[in-house]
CSV table of C-alpha atoms and ligand atoms in Angstrom, one decimal:
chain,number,residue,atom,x,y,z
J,1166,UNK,CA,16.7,31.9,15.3
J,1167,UNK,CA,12.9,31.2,15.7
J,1168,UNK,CA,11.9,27.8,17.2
J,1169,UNK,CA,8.8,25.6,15.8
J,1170,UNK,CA,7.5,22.5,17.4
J,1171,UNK,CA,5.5,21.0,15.0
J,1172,UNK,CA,2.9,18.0,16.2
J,1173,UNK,CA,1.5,16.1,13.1
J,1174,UNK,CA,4.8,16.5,11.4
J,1175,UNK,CA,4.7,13.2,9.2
J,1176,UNK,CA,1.2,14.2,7.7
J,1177,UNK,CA,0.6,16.3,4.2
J,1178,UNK,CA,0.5,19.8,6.1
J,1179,UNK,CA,3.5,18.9,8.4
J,1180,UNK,CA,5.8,18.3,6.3
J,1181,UNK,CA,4.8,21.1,3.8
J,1182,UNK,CA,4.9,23.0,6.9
J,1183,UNK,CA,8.7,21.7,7.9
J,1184,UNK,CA,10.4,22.5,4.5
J,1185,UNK,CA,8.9,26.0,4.4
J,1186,UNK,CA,9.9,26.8,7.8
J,1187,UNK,CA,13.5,24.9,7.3
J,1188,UNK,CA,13.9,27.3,4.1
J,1189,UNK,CA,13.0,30.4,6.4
J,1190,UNK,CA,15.8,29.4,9.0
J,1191,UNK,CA,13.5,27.9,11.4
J,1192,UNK,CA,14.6,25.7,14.2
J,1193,UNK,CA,11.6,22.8,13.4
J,1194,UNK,CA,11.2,20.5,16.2
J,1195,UNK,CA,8.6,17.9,15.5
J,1196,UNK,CA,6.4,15.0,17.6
J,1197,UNK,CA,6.4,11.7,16.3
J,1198,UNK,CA,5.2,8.2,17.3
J,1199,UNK,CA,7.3,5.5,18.1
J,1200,UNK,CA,6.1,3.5,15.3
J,1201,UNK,CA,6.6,6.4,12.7
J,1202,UNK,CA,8.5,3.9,10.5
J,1203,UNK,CA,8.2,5.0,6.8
J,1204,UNK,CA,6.6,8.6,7.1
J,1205,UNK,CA,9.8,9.4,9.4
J,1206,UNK,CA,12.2,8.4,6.7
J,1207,UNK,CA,10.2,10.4,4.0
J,1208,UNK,CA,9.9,13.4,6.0
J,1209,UNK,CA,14.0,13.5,6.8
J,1210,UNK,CA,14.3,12.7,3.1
J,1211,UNK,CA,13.4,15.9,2.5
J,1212,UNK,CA,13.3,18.1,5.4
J,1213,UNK,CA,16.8,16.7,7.3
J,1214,UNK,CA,17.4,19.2,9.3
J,1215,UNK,CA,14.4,18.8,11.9
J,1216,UNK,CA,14.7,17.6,15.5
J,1217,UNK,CA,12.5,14.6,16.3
J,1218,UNK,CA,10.5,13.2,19.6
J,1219,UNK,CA,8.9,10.6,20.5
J,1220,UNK,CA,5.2,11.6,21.5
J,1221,UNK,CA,1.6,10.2,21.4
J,1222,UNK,CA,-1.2,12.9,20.8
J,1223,UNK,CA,-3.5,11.0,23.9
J,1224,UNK,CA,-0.2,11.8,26.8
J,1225,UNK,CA,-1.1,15.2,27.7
J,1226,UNK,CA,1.3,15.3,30.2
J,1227,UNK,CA,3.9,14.4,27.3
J,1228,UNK,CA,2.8,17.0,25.2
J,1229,UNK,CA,3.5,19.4,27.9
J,1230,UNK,CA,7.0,18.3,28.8
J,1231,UNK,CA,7.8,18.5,25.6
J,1232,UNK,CA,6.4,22.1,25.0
J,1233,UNK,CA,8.7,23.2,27.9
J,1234,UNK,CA,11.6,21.0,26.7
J,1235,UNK,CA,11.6,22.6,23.6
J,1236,UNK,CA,10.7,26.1,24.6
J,1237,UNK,CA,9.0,26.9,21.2
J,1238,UNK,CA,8.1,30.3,19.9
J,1239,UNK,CA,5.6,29.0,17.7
J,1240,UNK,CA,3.8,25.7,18.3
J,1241,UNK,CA,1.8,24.0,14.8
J,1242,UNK,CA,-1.1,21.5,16.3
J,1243,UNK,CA,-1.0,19.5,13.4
J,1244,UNK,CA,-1.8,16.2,14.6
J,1245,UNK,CA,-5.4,14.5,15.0
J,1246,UNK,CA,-7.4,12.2,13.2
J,1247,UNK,CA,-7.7,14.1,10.0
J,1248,UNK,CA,-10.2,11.5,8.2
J,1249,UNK,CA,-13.8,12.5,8.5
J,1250,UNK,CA,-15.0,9.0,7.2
J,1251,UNK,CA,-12.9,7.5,9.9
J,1252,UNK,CA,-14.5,9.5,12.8
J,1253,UNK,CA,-17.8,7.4,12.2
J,1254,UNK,CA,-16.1,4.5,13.4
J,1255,UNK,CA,-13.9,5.7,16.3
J,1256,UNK,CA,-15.8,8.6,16.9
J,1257,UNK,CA,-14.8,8.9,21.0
J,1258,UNK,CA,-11.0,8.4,19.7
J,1259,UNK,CA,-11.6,11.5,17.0
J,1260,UNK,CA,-13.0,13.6,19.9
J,1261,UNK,CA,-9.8,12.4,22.0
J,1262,UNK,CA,-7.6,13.2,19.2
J,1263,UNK,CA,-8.8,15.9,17.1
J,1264,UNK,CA,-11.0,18.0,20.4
J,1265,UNK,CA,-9.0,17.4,23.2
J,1266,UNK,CA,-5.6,17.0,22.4
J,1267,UNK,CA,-6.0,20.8,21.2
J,1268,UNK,CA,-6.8,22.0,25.1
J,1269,UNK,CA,-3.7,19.9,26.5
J,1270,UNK,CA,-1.4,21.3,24.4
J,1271,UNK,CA,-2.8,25.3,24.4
J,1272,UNK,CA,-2.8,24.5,28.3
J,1273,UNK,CA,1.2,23.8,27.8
J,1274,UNK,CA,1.9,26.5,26.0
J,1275,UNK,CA,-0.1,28.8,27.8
J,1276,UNK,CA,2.4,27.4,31.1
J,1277,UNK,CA,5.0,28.1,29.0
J,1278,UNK,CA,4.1,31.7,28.3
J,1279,UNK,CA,3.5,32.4,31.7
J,1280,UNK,CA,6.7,30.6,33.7
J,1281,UNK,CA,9.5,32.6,30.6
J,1282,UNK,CA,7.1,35.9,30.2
J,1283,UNK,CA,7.8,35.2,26.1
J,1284,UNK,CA,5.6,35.1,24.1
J,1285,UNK,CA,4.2,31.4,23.1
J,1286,UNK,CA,2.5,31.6,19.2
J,1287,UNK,CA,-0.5,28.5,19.0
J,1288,UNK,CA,-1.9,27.9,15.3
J,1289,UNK,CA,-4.7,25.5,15.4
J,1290,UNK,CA,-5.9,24.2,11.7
J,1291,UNK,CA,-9.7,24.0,12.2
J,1292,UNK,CA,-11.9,22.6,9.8
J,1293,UNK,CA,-14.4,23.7,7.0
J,1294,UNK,CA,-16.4,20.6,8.9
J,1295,UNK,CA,-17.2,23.0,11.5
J,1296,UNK,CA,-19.6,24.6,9.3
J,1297,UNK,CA,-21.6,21.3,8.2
J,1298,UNK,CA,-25.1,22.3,7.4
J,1299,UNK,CA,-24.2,25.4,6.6
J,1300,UNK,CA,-26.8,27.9,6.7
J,1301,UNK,CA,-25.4,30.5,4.5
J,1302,UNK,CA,-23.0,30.0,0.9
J,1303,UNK,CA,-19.7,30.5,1.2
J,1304,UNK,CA,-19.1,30.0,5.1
J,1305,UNK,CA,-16.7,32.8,6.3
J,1306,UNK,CA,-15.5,33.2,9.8
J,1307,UNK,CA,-18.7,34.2,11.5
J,1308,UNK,CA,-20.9,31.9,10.0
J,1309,UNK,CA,-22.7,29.7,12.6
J,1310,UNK,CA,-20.4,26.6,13.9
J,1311,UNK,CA,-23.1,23.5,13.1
J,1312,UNK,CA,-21.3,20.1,13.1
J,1313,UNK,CA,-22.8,17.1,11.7
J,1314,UNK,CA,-20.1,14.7,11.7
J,1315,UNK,CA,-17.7,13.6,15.0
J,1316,UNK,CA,-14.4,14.8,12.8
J,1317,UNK,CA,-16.5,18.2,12.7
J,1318,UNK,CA,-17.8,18.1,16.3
J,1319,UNK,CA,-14.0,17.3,17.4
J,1320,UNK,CA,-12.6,20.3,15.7
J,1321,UNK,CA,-15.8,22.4,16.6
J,1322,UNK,CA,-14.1,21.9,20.7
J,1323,UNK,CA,-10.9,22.9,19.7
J,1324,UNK,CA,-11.8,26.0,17.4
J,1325,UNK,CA,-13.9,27.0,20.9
J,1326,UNK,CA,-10.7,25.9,22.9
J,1327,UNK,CA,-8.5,28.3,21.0
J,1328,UNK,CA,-10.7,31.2,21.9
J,1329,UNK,CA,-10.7,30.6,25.5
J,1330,UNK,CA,-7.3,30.4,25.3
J,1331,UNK,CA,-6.8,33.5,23.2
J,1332,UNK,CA,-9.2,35.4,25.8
J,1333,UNK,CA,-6.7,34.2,28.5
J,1334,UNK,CA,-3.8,36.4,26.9
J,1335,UNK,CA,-2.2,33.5,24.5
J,1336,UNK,CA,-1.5,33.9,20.5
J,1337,UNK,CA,-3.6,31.4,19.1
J,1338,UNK,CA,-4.7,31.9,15.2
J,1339,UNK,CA,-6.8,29.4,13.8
J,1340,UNK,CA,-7.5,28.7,10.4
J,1341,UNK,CA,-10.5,27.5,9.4
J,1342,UNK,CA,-9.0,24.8,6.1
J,1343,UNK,CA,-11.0,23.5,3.4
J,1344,UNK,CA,-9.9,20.9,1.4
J,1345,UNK,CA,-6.2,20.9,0.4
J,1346,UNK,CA,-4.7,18.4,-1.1
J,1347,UNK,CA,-1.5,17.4,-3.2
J,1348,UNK,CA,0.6,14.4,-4.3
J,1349,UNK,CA,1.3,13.7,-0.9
J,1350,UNK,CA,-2.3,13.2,0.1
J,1351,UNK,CA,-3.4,9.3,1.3
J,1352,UNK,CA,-5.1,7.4,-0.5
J,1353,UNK,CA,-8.2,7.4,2.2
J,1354,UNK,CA,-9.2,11.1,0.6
J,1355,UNK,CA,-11.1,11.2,-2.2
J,1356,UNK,CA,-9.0,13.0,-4.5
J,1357,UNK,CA,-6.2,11.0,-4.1
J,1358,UNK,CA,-8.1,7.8,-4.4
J,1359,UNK,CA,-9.6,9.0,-7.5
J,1360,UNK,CA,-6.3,10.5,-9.2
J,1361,UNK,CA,-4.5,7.3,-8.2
J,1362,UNK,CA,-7.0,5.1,-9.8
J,1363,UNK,CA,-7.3,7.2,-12.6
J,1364,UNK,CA,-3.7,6.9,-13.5
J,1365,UNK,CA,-3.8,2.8,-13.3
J,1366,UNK,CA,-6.9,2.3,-15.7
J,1367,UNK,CA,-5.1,4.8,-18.1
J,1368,UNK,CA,-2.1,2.5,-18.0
J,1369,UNK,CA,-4.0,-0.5,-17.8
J,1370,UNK,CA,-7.2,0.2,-19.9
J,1371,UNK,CA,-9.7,-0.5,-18.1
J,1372,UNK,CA,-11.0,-0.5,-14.7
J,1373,UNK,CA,-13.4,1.6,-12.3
J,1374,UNK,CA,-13.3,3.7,-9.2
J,1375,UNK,CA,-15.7,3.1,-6.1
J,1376,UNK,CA,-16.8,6.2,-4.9
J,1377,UNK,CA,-19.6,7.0,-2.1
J,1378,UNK,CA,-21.3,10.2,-2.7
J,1379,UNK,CA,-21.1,12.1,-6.1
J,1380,UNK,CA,-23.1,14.7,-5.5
J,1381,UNK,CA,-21.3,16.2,-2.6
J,1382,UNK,CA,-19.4,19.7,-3.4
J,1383,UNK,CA,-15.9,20.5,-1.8
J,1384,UNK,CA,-14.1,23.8,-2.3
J,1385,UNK,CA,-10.4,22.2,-3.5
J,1386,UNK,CA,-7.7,24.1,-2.9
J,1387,UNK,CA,-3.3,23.4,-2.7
J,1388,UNK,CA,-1.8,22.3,0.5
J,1389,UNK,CA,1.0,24.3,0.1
J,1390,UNK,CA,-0.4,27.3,0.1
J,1391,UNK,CA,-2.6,26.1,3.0
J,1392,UNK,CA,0.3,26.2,5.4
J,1393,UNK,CA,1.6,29.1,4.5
J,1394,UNK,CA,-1.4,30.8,5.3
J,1395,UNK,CA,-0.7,28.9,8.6
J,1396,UNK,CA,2.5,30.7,9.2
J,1397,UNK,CA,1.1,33.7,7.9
J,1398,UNK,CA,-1.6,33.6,10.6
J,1399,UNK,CA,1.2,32.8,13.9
J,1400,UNK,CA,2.9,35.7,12.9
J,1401,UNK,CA,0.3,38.0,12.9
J,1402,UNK,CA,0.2,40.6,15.4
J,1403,UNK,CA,-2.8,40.2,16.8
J,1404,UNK,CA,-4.4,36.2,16.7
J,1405,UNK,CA,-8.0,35.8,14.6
J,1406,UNK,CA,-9.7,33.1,13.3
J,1407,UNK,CA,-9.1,33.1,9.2
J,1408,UNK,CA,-11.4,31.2,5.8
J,1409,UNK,CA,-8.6,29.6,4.0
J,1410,UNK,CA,-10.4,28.3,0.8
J,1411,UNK,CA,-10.3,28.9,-2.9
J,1412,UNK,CA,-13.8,30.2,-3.0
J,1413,UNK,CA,-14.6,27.7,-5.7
J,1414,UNK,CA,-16.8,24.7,-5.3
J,1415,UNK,CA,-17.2,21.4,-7.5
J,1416,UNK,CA,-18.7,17.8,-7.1
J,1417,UNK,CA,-16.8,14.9,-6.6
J,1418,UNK,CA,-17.9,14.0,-10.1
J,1419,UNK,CA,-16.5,17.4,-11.2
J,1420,UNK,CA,-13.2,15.6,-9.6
J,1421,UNK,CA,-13.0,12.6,-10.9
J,1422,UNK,CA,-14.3,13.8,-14.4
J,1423,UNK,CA,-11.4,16.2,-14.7
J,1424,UNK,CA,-8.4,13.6,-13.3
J,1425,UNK,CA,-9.9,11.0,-15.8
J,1426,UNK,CA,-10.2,13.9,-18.5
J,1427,UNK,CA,-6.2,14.5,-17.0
J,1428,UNK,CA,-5.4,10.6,-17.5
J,1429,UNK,CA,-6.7,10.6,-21.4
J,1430,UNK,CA,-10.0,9.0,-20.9
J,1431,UNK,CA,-12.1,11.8,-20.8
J,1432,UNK,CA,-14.8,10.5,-23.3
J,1433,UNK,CA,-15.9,7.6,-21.4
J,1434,UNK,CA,-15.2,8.9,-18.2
J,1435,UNK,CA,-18.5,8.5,-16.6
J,1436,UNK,CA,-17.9,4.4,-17.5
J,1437,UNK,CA,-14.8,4.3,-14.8
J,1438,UNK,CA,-17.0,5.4,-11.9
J,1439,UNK,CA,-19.3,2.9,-9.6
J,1440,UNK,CA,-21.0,4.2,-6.9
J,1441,UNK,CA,-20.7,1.7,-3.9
J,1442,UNK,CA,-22.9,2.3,-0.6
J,1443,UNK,CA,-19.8,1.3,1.6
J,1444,UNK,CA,-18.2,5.1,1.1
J,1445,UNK,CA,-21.5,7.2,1.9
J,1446,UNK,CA,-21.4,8.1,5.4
J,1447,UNK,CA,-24.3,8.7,8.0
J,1448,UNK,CA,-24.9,12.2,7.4
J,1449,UNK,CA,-22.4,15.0,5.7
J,1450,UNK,CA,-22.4,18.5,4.7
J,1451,UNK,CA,-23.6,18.8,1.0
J,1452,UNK,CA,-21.5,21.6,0.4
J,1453,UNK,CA,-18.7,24.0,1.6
J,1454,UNK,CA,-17.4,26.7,-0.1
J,1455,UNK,CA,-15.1,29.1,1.9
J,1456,UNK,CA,-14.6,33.2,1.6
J,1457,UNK,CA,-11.1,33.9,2.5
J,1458,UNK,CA,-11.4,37.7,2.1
J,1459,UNK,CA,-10.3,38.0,5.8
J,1460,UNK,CA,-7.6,36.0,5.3
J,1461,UNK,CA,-6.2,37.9,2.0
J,1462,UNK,CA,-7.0,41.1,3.4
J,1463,UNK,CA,-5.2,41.0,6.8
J,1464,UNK,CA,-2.5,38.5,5.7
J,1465,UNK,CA,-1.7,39.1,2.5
J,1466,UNK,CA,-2.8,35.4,1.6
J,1467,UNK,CA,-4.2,33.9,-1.8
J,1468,UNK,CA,-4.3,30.8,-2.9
J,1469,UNK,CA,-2.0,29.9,-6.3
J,1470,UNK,CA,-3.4,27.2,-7.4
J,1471,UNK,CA,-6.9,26.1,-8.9
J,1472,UNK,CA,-8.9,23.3,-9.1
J,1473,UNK,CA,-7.7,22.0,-12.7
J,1474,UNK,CA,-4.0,22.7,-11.6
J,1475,UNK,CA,-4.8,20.4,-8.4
J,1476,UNK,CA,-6.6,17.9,-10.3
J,1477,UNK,CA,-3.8,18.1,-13.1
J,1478,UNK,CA,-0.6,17.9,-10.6
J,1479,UNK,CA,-2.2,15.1,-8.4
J,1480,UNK,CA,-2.7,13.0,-11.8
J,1481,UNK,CA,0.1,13.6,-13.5
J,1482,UNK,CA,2.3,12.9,-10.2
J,1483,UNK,CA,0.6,9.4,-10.2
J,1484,UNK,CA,1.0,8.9,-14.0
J,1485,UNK,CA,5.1,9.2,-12.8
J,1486,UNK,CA,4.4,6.7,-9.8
J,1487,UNK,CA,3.2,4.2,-12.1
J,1488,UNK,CA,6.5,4.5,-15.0
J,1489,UNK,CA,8.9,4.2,-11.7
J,1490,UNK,CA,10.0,8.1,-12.5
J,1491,UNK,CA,8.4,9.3,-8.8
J,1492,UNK,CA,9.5,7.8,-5.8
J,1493,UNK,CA,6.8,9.7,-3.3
J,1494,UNK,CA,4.0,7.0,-2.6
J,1495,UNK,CA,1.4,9.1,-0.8
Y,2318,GDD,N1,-12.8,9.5,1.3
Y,2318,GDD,C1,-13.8,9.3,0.4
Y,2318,GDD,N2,-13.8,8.1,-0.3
Y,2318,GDD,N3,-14.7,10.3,0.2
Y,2318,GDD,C2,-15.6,10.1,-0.8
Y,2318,GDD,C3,-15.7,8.9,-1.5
Y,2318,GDD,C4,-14.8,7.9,-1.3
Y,2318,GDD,O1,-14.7,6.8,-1.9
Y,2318,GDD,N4,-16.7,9.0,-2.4
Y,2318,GDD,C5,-17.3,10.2,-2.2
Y,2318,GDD,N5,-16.6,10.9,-1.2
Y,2318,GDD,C6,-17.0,12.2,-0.8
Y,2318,GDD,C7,-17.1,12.3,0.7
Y,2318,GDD,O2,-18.4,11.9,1.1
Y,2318,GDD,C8,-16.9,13.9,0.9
Y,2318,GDD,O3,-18.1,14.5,0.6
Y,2318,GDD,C9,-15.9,14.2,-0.2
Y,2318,GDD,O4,-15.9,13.1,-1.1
Y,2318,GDD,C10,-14.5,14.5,0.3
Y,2318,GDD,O5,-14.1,13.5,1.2
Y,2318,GDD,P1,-12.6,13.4,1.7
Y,2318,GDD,O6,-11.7,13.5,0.7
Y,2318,GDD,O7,-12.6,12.1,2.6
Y,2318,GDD,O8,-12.5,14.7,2.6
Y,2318,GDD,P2,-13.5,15.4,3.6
Y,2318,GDD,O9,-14.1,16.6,2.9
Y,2318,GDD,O10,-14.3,14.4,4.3
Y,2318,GDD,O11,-12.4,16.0,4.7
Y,2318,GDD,C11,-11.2,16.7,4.3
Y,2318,GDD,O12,-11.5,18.1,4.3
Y,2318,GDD,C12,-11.8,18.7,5.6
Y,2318,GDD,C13,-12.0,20.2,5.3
Y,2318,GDD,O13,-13.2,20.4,4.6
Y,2318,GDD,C14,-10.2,16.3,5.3
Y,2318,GDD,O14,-8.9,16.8,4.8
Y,2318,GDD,C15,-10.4,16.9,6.7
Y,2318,GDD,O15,-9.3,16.6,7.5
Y,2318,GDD,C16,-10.6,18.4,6.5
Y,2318,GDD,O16,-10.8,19.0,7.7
């Protein structure tokens, strides 16, 4: 039976990532803090069978006992600092996090490789921040890496740190994720935010959402199908750097119009929204759209679900939160 040490396992993508792989007949190993609390219990809920350890993304030499502990044939580097907003305020902890983190833990499985002579399968999820001011529409994988925020300058290092590391004989696939979300998103992205607080002023009847930046234009696509593109991409023969994006884009107005349209108060939709100068960040990319015809042509991989199906699930999900009939918080 395969082995998978997944780090970031409590997150969206991990836990997506741990069901899927359970259902396959995966051995899932997974890192978590000592303070998981909560996430931990969620996660078992629904994934039981997974072995857990205690880890913390900024002990290297952790990471790397555990990588030879475990012996892994296929190693997820889930975990980092996945908020962009965040990484304006703790930008040297994002690049610790999300940049480095990546080398320590390609370094252990590269040891790994080398001191069993079997073969040690990396995926690292880059970001569609990368790209930031992109200079060309959609960003595929050979458009120009130009970072404007720390979250994106973080992943920038580790997308470049999984090509040394390929160059130096290991498997590591990255894919380069756009915006995925689901019910299981926190409420510090702005979908979530949006579909949550949609729900309440439906049930309440009245109410509005803060937002930051209206304007901006994300390409929105399922989570799910996100990681399997993920597992798609370790098990390919030869490791490559893959688009995994819907290839659509819309505003966050687009957003929020649609998951108020969702929550029956379409009409006056536009009086639920506030923009508040707190949420607008120092600089961001205005808009990403990704082409994943790499991805679909050498992996097989499309996504399933479309923006309106996203928008729909997220909001209806929360509409169940609020009656008591959905027990999944975030
Ligand atoms: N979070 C947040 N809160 N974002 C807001 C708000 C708000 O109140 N108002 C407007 N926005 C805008 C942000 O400025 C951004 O343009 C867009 O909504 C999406 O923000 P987030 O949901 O926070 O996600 P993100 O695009 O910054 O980052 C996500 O996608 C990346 C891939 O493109 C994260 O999942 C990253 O981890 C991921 O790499």
């Amino acid at each position: 039976m395969p082995r998978a040490f997944i780090t970031g396992i409590t997150g969206q993508d991990g836990g997506y990532l741990a069901e899927q792989l359970q259902a396959e007949g995966v051995e899932v190993h997974g890192m978590v803090r000592a303070d998981g609390g909560d996430a931990v219990r969620e996660l078992l809920s629904r994934a039981p069978g997974v072995v857990l350890h205690q880890g913390d993304l900024g002990d290297s030499d952790r990471f790397g006992e555990l990588v030879a502990d475990i012996r892994p044939d296929e190693i997820y580097n889930l975990a980092a600092i996945s908020s962009v907003a965040y990484s304006w305020q703790e930008p040297v902890l994002t690049a610790r996090l999300s940049g480095v983190a990546a080398a320590a833990i390609f370094e252990a499985a590269w040891r790994l490789q080398e001191n069993t002579s079997r073969r040690v399968a990396c995926l690292q999820p880059s970001s569609a921040e990368i790209f930031g001011h992109a200079a060309v529409s959609p960003q595929d994988e050979s458009t120009p890496v130009r970072p404007v925020s720390p979250y994106g300058a973080a992943k920038a290092f580790a997308h470049h740190m999984a090509g040394v590391y390929r160059g130096r004989g290991l498997h590591v696939a990255t894919c380069i994720l756009f915006n995925h979300e689901s019910p299981r998103r926190p409420l510090v992205f702005v979908t979530r935010k949006i579909t949550a607080a949609a729900a309440r002023i439906s049930v309440e009847g009245s109410g509005v959402i803060r937002l930051g930046n209206l304007e901006a234009r994300r390409d929105w696509g399922w989570a799910p199908d996100y990681v399997d593109a993920m597992v798609r991409a370790v098990r390919c023969e030869t490791a490559g750097d893959y688009v995994v994006a819907t290839g659509e884009t819309h505003s966050v107005a687009d957003f929020a119009q649609a998951a108020l349209r969702r929550a029956g108060l379409g009409d006056r939709w536009r009086d639920h929204i506030e923009v508040d100068p707190e949420f607008l960040r120092p600089a961001e990319a205005p808009t990403l759209v990704g082409d994943a015809g790499k991805a679909q042509r050498e992996l097989g991989w499309a996504p399933t679900v479309r923006f309106e199906e996203v928008v729909g699930r997220m909001v209806d999900h929360d509409m169940e939160l609020l009656h008591g009939r959905a027990s999944v918080a975030q």
